[in-house]
Coordinates of C-alpha atoms (C1' of nucleotides) in Angstrom, one line a residue:
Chain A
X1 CA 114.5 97.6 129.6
X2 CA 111.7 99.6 127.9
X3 CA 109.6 97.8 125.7
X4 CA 110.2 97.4 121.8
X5 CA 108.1 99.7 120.0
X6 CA 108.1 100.8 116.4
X7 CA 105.5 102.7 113.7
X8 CA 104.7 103.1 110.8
X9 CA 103.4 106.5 109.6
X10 CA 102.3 106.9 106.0
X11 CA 100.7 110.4 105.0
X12 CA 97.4 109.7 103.2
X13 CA 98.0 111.3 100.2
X14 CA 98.2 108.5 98.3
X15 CA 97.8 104.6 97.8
X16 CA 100.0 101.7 99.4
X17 CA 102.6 101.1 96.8
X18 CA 105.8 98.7 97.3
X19 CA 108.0 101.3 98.9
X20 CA 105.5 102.2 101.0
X21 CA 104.8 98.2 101.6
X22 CA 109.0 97.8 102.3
X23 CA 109.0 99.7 105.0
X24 CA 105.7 99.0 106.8
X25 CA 107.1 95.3 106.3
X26 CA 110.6 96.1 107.6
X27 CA 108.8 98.0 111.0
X28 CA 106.3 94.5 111.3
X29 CA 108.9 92.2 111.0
X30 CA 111.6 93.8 113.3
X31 CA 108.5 94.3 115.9
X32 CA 107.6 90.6 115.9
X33 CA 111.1 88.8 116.0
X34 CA 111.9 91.4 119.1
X35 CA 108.1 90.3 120.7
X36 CA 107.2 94.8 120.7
X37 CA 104.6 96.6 119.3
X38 CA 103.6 98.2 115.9
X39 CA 101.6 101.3 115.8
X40 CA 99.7 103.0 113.2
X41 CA 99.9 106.5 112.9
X42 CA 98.2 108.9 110.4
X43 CA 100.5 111.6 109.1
X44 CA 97.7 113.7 108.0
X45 CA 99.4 117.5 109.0
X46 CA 98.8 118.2 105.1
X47 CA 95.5 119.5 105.0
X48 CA 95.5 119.8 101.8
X49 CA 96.7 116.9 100.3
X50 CA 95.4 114.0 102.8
X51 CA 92.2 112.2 102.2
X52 CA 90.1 109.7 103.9
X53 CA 89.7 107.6 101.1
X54 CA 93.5 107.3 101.2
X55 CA 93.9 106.5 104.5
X56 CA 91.1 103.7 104.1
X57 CA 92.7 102.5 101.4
X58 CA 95.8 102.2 103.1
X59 CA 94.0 100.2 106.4
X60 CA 92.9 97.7 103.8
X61 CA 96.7 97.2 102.5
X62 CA 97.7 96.8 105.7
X63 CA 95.5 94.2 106.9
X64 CA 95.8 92.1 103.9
X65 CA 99.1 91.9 104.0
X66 CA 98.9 90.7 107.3
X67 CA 100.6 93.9 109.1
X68 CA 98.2 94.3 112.6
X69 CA 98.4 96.9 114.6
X70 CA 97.9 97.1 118.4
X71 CA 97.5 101.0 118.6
X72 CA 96.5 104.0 116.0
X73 CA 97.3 107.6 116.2
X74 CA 96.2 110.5 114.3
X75 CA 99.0 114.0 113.9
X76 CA 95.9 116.3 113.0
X77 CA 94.4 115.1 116.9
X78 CA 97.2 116.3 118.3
X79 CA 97.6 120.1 117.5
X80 CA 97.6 121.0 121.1
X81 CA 100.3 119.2 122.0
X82 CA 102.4 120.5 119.0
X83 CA 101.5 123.9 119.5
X84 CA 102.7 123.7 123.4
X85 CA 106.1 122.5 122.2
X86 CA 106.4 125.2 119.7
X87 CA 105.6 127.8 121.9
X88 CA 108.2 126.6 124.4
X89 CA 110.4 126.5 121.9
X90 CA 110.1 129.8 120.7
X91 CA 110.1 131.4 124.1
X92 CA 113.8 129.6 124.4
X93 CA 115.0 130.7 120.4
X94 CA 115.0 127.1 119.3
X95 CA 112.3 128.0 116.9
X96 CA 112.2 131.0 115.3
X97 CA 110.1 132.8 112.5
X98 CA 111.7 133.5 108.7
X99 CA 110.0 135.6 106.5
X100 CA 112.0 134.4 102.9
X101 CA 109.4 133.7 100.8
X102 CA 110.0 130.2 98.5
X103 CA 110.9 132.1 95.5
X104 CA 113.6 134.0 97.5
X105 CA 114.9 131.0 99.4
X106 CA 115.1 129.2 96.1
X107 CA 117.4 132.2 94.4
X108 CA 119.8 132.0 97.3
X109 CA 119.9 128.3 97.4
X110 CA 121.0 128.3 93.6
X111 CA 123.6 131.3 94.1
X112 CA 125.3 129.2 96.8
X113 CA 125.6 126.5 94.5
X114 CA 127.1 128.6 91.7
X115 CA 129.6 130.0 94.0
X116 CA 130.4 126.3 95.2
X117 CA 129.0 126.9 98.6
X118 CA 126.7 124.9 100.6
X119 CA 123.3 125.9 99.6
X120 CA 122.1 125.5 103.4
X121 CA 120.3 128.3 104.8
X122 CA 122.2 131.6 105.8
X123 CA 119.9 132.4 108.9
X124 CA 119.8 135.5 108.2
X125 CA 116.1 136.0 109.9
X126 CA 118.2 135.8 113.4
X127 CA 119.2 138.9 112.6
X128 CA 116.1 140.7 111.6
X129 CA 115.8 144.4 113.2
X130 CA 112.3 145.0 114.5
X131 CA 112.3 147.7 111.0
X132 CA 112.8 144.5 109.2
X133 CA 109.6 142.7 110.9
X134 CA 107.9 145.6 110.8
X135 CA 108.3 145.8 106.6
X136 CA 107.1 142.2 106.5
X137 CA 104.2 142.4 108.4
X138 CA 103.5 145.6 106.4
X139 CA 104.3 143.8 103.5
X140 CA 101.3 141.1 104.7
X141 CA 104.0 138.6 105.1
X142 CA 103.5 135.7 107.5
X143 CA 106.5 133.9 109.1
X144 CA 107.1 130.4 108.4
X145 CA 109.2 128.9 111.5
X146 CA 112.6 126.7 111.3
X147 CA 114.7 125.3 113.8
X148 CA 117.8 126.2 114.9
X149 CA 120.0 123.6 114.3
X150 CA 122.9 123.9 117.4
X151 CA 126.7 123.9 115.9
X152 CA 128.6 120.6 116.9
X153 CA 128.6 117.0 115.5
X154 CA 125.8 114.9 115.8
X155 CA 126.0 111.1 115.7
X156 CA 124.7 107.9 116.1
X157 CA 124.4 104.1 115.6
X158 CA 122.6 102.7 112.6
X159 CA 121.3 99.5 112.5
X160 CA 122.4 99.2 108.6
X161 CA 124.7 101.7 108.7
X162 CA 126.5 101.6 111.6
X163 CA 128.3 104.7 113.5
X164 CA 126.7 107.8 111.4
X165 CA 128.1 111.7 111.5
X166 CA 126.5 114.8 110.6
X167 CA 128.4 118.6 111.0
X168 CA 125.3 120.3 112.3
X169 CA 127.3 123.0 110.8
X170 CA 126.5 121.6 107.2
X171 CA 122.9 121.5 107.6
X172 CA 120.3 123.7 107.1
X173 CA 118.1 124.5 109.4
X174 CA 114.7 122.8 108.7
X175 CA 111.6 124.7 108.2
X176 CA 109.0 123.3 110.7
X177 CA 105.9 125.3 110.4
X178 CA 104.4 126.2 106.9
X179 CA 103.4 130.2 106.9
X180 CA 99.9 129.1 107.3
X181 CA 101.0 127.9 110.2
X182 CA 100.5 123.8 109.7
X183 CA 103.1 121.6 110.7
X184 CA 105.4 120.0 108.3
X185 CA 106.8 116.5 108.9
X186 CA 109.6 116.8 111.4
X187 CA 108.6 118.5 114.6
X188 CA 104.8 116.2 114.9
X189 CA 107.4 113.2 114.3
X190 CA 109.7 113.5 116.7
X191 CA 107.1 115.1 119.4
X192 CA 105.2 112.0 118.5
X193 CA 107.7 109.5 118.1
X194 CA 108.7 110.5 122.3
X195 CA 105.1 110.5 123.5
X196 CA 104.5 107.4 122.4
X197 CA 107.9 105.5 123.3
X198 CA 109.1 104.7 120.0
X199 CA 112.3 102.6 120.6
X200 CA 113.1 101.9 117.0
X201 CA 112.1 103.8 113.3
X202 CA 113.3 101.8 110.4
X203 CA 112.3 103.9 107.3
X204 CA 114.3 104.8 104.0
X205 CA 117.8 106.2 103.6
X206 CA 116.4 109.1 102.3
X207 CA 116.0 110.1 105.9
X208 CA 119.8 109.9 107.0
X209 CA 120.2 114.1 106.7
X210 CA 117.0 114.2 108.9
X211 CA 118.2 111.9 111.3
X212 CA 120.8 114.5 112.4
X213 CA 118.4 117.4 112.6
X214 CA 115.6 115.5 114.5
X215 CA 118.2 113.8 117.0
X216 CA 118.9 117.6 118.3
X217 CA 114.6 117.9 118.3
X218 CA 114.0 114.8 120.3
X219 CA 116.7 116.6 122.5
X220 CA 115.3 120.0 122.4
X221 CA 111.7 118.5 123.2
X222 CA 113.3 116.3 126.4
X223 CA 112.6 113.3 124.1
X224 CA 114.2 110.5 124.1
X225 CA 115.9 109.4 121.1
X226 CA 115.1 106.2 119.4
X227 CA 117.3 103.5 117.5
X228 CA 117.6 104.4 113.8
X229 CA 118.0 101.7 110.6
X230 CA 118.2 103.4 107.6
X231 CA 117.2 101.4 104.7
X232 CA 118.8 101.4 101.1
X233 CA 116.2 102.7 98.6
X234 CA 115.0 100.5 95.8
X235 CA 115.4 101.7 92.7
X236 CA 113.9 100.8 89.6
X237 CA 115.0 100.8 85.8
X238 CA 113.9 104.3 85.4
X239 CA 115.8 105.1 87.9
X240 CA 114.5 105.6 91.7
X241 CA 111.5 104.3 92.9
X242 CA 110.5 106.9 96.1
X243 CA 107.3 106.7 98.0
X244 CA 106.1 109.6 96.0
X245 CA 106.8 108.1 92.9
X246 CA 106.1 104.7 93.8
X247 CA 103.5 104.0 91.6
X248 CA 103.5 100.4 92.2
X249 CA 99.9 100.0 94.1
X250 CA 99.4 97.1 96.5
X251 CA 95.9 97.0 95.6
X252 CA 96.6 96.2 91.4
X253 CA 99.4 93.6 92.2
X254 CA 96.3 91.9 94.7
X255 CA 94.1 92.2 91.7
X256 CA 96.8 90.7 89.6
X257 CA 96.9 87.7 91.9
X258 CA 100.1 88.5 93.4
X259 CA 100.3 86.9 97.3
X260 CA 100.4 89.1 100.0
X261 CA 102.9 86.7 101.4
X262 CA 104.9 86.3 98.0
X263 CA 105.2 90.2 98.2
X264 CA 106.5 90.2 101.6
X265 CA 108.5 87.6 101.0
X266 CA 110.6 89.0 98.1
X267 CA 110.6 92.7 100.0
X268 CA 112.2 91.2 102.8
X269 CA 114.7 89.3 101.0
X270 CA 115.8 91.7 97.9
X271 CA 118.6 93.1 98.6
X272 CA 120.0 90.8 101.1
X273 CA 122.2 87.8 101.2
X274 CA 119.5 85.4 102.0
X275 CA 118.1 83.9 98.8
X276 CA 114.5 85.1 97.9
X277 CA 112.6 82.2 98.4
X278 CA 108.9 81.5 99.1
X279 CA 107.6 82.1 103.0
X280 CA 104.2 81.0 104.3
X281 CA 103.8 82.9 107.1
X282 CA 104.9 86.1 108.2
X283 CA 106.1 85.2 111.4
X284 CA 108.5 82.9 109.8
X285 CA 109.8 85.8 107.5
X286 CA 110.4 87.6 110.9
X287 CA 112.1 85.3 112.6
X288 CA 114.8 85.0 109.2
X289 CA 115.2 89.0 109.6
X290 CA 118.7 89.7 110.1
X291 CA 119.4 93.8 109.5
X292 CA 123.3 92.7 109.2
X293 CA 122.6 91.0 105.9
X294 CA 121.1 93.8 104.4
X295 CA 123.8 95.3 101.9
X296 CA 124.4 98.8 101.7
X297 CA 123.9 99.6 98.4
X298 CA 120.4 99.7 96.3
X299 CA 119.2 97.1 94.7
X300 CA 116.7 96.8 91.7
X301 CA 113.1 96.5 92.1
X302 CA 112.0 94.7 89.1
X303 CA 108.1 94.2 88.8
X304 CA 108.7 91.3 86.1
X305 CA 110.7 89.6 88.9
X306 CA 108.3 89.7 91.5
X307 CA 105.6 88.3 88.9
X308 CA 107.5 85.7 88.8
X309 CA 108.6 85.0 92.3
X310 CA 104.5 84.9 92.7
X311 CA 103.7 82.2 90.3
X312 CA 106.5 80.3 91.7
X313 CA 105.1 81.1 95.2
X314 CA 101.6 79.6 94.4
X315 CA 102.6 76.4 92.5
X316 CA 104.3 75.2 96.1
X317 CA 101.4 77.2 97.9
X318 CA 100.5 74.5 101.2
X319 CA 96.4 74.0 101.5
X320 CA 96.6 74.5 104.7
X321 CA 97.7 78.7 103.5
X322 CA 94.7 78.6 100.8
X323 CA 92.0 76.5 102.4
X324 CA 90.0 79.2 103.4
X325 CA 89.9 80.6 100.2
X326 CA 89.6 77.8 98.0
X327 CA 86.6 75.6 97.6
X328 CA 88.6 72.3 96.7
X329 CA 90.0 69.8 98.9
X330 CA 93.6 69.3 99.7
X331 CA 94.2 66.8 97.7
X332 CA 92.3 68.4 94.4
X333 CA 95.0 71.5 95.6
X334 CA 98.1 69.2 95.6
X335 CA 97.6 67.7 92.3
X336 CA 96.7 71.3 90.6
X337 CA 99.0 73.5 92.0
X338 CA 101.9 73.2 90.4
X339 CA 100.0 73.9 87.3
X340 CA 98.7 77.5 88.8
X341 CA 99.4 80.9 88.1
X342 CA 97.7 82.2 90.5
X343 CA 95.2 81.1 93.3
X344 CA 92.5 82.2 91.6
X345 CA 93.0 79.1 88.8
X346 CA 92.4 76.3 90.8
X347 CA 88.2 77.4 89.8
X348 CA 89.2 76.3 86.1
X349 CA 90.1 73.4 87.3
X350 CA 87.2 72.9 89.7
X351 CA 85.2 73.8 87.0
X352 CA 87.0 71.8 84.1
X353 CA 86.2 68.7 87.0
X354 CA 83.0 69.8 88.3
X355 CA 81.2 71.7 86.1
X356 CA 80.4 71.3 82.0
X357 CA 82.9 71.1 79.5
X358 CA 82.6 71.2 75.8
X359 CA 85.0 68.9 74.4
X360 CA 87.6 69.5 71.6
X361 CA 87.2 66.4 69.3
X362 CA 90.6 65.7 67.6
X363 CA 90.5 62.2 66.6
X364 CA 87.0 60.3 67.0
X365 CA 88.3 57.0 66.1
X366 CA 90.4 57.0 69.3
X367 CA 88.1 59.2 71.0
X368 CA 85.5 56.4 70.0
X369 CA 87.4 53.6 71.2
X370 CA 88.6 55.1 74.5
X371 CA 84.8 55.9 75.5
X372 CA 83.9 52.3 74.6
X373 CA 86.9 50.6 76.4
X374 CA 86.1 53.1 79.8
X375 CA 86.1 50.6 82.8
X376 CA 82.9 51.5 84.8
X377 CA 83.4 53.0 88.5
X378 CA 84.4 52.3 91.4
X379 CA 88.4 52.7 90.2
X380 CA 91.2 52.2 91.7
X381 CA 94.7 54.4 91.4
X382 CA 95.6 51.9 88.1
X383 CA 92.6 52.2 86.4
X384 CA 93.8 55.1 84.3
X385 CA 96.9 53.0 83.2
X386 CA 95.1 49.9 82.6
X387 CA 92.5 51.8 80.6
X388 CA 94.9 53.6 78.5
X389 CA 97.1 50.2 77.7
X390 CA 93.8 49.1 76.2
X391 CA 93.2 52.1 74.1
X392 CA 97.0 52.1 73.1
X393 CA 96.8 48.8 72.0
X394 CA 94.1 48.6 70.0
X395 CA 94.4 52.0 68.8
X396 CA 98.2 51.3 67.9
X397 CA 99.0 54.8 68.7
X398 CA 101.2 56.4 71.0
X399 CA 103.0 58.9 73.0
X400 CA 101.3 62.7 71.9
X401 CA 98.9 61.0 69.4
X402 CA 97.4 58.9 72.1
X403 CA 97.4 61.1 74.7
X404 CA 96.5 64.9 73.4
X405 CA 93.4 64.3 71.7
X406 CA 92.0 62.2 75.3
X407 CA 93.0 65.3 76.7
X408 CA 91.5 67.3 74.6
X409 CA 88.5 65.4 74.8
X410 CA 88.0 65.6 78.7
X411 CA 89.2 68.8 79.2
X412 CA 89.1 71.0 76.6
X413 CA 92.4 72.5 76.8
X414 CA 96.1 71.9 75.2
X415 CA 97.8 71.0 78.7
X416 CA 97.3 70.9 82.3
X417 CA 97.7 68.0 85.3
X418 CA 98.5 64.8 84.6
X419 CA 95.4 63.0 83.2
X420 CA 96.1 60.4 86.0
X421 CA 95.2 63.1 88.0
X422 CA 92.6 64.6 86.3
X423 CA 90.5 61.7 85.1
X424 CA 89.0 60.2 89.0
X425 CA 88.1 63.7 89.1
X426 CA 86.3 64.2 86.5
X427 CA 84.3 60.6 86.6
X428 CA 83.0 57.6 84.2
X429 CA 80.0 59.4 83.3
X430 CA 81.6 63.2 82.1
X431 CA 84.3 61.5 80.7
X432 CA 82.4 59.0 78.3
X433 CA 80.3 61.6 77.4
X434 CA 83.0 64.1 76.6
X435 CA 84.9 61.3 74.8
X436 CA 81.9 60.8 72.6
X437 CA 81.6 64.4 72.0
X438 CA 79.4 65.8 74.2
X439 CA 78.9 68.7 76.4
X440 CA 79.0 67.1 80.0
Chain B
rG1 C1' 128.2 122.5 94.2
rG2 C1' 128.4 121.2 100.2
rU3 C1' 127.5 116.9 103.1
rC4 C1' 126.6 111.6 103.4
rC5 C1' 126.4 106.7 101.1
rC6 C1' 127.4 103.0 97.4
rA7 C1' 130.4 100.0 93.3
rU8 C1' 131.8 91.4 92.7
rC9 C1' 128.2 87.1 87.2
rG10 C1' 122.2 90.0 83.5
rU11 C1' 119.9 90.5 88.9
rC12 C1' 120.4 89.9 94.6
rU13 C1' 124.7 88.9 97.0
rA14 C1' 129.1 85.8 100.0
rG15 C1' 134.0 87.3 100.5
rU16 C1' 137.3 91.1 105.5
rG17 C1' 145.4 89.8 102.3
rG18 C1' 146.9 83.7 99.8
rU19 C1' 139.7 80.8 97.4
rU20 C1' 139.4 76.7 91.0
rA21 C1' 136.1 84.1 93.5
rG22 C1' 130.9 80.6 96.5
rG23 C1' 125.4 80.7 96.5
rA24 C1' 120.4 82.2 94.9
rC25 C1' 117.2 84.1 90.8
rG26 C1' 117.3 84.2 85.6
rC27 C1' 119.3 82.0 81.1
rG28 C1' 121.2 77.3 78.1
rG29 C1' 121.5 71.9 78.0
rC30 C1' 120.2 66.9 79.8
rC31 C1' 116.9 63.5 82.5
rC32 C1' 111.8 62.5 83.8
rU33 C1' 107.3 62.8 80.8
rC34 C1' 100.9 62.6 77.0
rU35 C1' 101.2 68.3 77.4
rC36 C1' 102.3 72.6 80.4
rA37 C1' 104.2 72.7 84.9
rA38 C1' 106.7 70.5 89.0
rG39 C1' 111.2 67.7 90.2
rG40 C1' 116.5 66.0 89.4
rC41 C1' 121.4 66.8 87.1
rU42 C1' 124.5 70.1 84.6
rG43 C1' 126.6 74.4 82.0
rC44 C1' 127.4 79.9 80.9
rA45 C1' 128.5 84.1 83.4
rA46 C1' 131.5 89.0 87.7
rC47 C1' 135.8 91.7 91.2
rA48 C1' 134.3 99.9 87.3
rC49 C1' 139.3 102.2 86.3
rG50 C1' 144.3 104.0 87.8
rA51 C1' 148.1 104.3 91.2
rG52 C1' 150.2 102.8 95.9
rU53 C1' 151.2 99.4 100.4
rU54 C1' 152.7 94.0 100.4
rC55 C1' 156.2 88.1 98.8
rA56 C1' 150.8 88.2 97.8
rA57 C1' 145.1 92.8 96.9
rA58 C1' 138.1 91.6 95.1
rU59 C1' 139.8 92.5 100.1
rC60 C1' 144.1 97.9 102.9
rU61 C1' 145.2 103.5 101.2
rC62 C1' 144.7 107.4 97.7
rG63 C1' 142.7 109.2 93.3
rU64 C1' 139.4 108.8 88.9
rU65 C1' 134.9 107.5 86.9
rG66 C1' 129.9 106.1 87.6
rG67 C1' 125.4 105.8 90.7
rG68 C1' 122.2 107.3 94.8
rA69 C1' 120.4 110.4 99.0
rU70 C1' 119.9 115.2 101.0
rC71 C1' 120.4 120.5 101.0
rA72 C1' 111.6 121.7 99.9
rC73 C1' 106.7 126.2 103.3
rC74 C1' 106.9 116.8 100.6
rA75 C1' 106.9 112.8 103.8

RNA sequence: GGUCCCAUCGUCUAGUGGUUAGGACGCGGCCCUCUCAAGGCUGCAACACGAGUUCAAAUCUCGUUGGGAUCACCA
């Protein structure tokens, strides 16, 4: 038994973004419940579009969402490899050169259509005469290469889909190599995918029709061919949400105060049967993957949804999850929390405790009195009680009157923890000086 | 248009011939309560349409409609 390995590949030509995020997720989670490895690899055969500031970008997502790696690879390091492939493959006619230009391929594609034909690729460059080459290369036309799909039916098992059949008949055969001679997506992939013992690739479904085409590469390349799972794309209210369009950025929901761990949680979860609920750790959330209770059909991404999954997420957040980030003790966390929208908070009420507040006077007559009937320190878990039965009995008020303008008082704000809570915290000397009035 | 996939409450889904069509999120109400939360209880709400098979169809078959993917010198 060969050991469990899967990747994820992003192009850097852009930022991580939440489709990007499902499937690195997807890859991370299936890796850890099955004890294998994820890999990192740089998809950077687009010259012109990939940038190092994307790809750094994109380390940074990854590691704070938690997703390590245990090995990196880079497609533009690898050229020599690609190019022996190719040229084996052209010396056996599984690759060969086209000289359509895009304009031309794109005519053809949309007279098929109008004639109700399959607008897949006619091949008719396997039948140029050496006239016809010698016009193009007179012409100062390069060949872009495709390859040749071979006729028969192509199959396999998908983990979400289950048994899958393509007519290689039906297909076109892809394009492979760009006319400036850079490799495009699928041959890299699959060359890559072999080398480095790739036993599973969980991506979107928008990779189904490739599946069939790159089955018959990892053949042609003596590759061995890896277990597919095919996701349902998430779609969005303006319709589909691709990784290209994906303008969701991991990096603005972080800034937002959205949880790593609250993202990954609802990713995992939406679209499932399992309810979305809040997960602390990752390898928790991997151990609850289950592919078989993924439905098949594509659910909604909503952003408003996940907002709210996250506040949810933090009010039940466990210290022991924030204690390195937070400068408050576990108890201070326990009592707050529920009151949080995001982590970030818990500093107003640090600071609301800690620091200086300038109270909101409501009514200084109560005000007056509560300052005056304060107990003085050390107290006890009943002080606050005792201490307000005194105010509420010589004050004679009650219920909001009694309460909201203490609040307002110590705190300076319309609601927040209990005052029970809040009031140790805060101390006897802050809190007679804010019920008198001043800044303390 | 060829190929492939999908269709149950607003949302995510359970359901594999006989169920009061279940759950989760959201929404409404109630309780708790100084507030906002949190928590507890409770309510509203769905089988896209049309045929067929069958004693019986959300479930099986066919069709229709509606979505999505792909057919790129993007990944």
């Amino acid at each position: 038994m060969s050991e469990i390995k899967v990747r994820f590949a992003p192009s850097p030509t852009g930022f991580m973004h939440i489709g990007n995020t499902r499937t690195a997720l997807f890859n991370w989670l299936l890796a850890k419940k099955l004890g294998g490895k994820f890999m990192l690899r740089i998809d950077d055969t687009d010259f012109a579009r990939s940038k190092k500031e994307y790809e750094d970008a994109m380390r940074e997502s990854l590691k704070w969402l938690g997703f390590e790696w245990s090995e990196e690879a880079r497609q533009s390091a690898r050229f020599a490899r690609y190019d022996a492939l190719r040229d084996k493959l052209i010396a056996q006619g599984r690759i060969y050169p086209c000289y359509d230009t895009p304009e031309e391929l794109q005519i053809k594609r949309k007279r098929a259509m109008a004639k109700g034909m399959a607008p897949i690729y006619d091949r008719q460059a396997l039948h140029y005469t050496q006239e016809d080459i010698a016009k193009f290369e007179a012409e100062g036309r390069k060949p872009h290469y495709r390859f040749k799909l071979n006729p028969g039916i192509i199959e396999w098992e998908d983990i979400v889909r289950g048994h899958c059949q393509y007519d290689a008949e039906k297909l076109s055969d892809p394009i492979i190599i760009r006319e400036d001679g850079s490799y495009l997506y699928h041959f890299p992939s699959c060359i890559d995918d072999s080398d480095f013992g790739i036993t599973h690739i969980v991506r979107g479904e928008d990779h189904v029709t490739n599946t069939a085409a790159q089955i018959q590469m990892f053949e042609a390349i003596g590759g061995k061919v890896p277990t597919f799972a095919h996701l349902p794309l998430l779609t969005g209210v303006e319709g589909k949400l691709s990784k290209r369009l994906g303008s969701l950025g991991v990096r603005e929901l972080r800034a937002e105060g959205v949880e790593a761990l609250a993202i990954c949680s609802f990713l995992a979860k939406l679209g499932t049967s399992d309810a979305i609920e809040p997960y602390y750790s990752l390898d928790e959330l991997a151990q609850s993957l289950d592919f078989a209770k993924l439905g098949r059909s594509q659910p909604k991404f909503d952003e408003e949804e996940l907002k709210h999954f996250n506040t949810k997420f933090v009010r039940s957040m466990p210290y022991e999850a924030v204690k390195n980030r937070v400068n408050v003790s576990e108890e201070f966390w326990n009592e707050v929390r529920p009151n949080l929208n995001v982590v970030d908070d818990i500093k107003l009420w640090a600071d609301i405790c800690h620091k200086e507040v300038t109270p909101v006077m409501e009514d200084t007559t109560l005000t007056d009195l509560a300052a005056s009937v304060l107990p003085p320190e050390p107290w006890n878990e009943n002080t606050f009680n005792e201490w307000l039965n005194i105010v509420k009995r010589q004050s004679g008020k009650k219920g909001k009157e009694l309460f909201h303008p203490i609040r307002k008082a110590l705190t300076a704000l319309d609601n927040g923890p209990e005052l029970k809570t809040l009031l140790p915290l805060i101390g006897y000397e802050k809190a007679y000086k804010r019920l008198k009035g001043e800044t303390a």
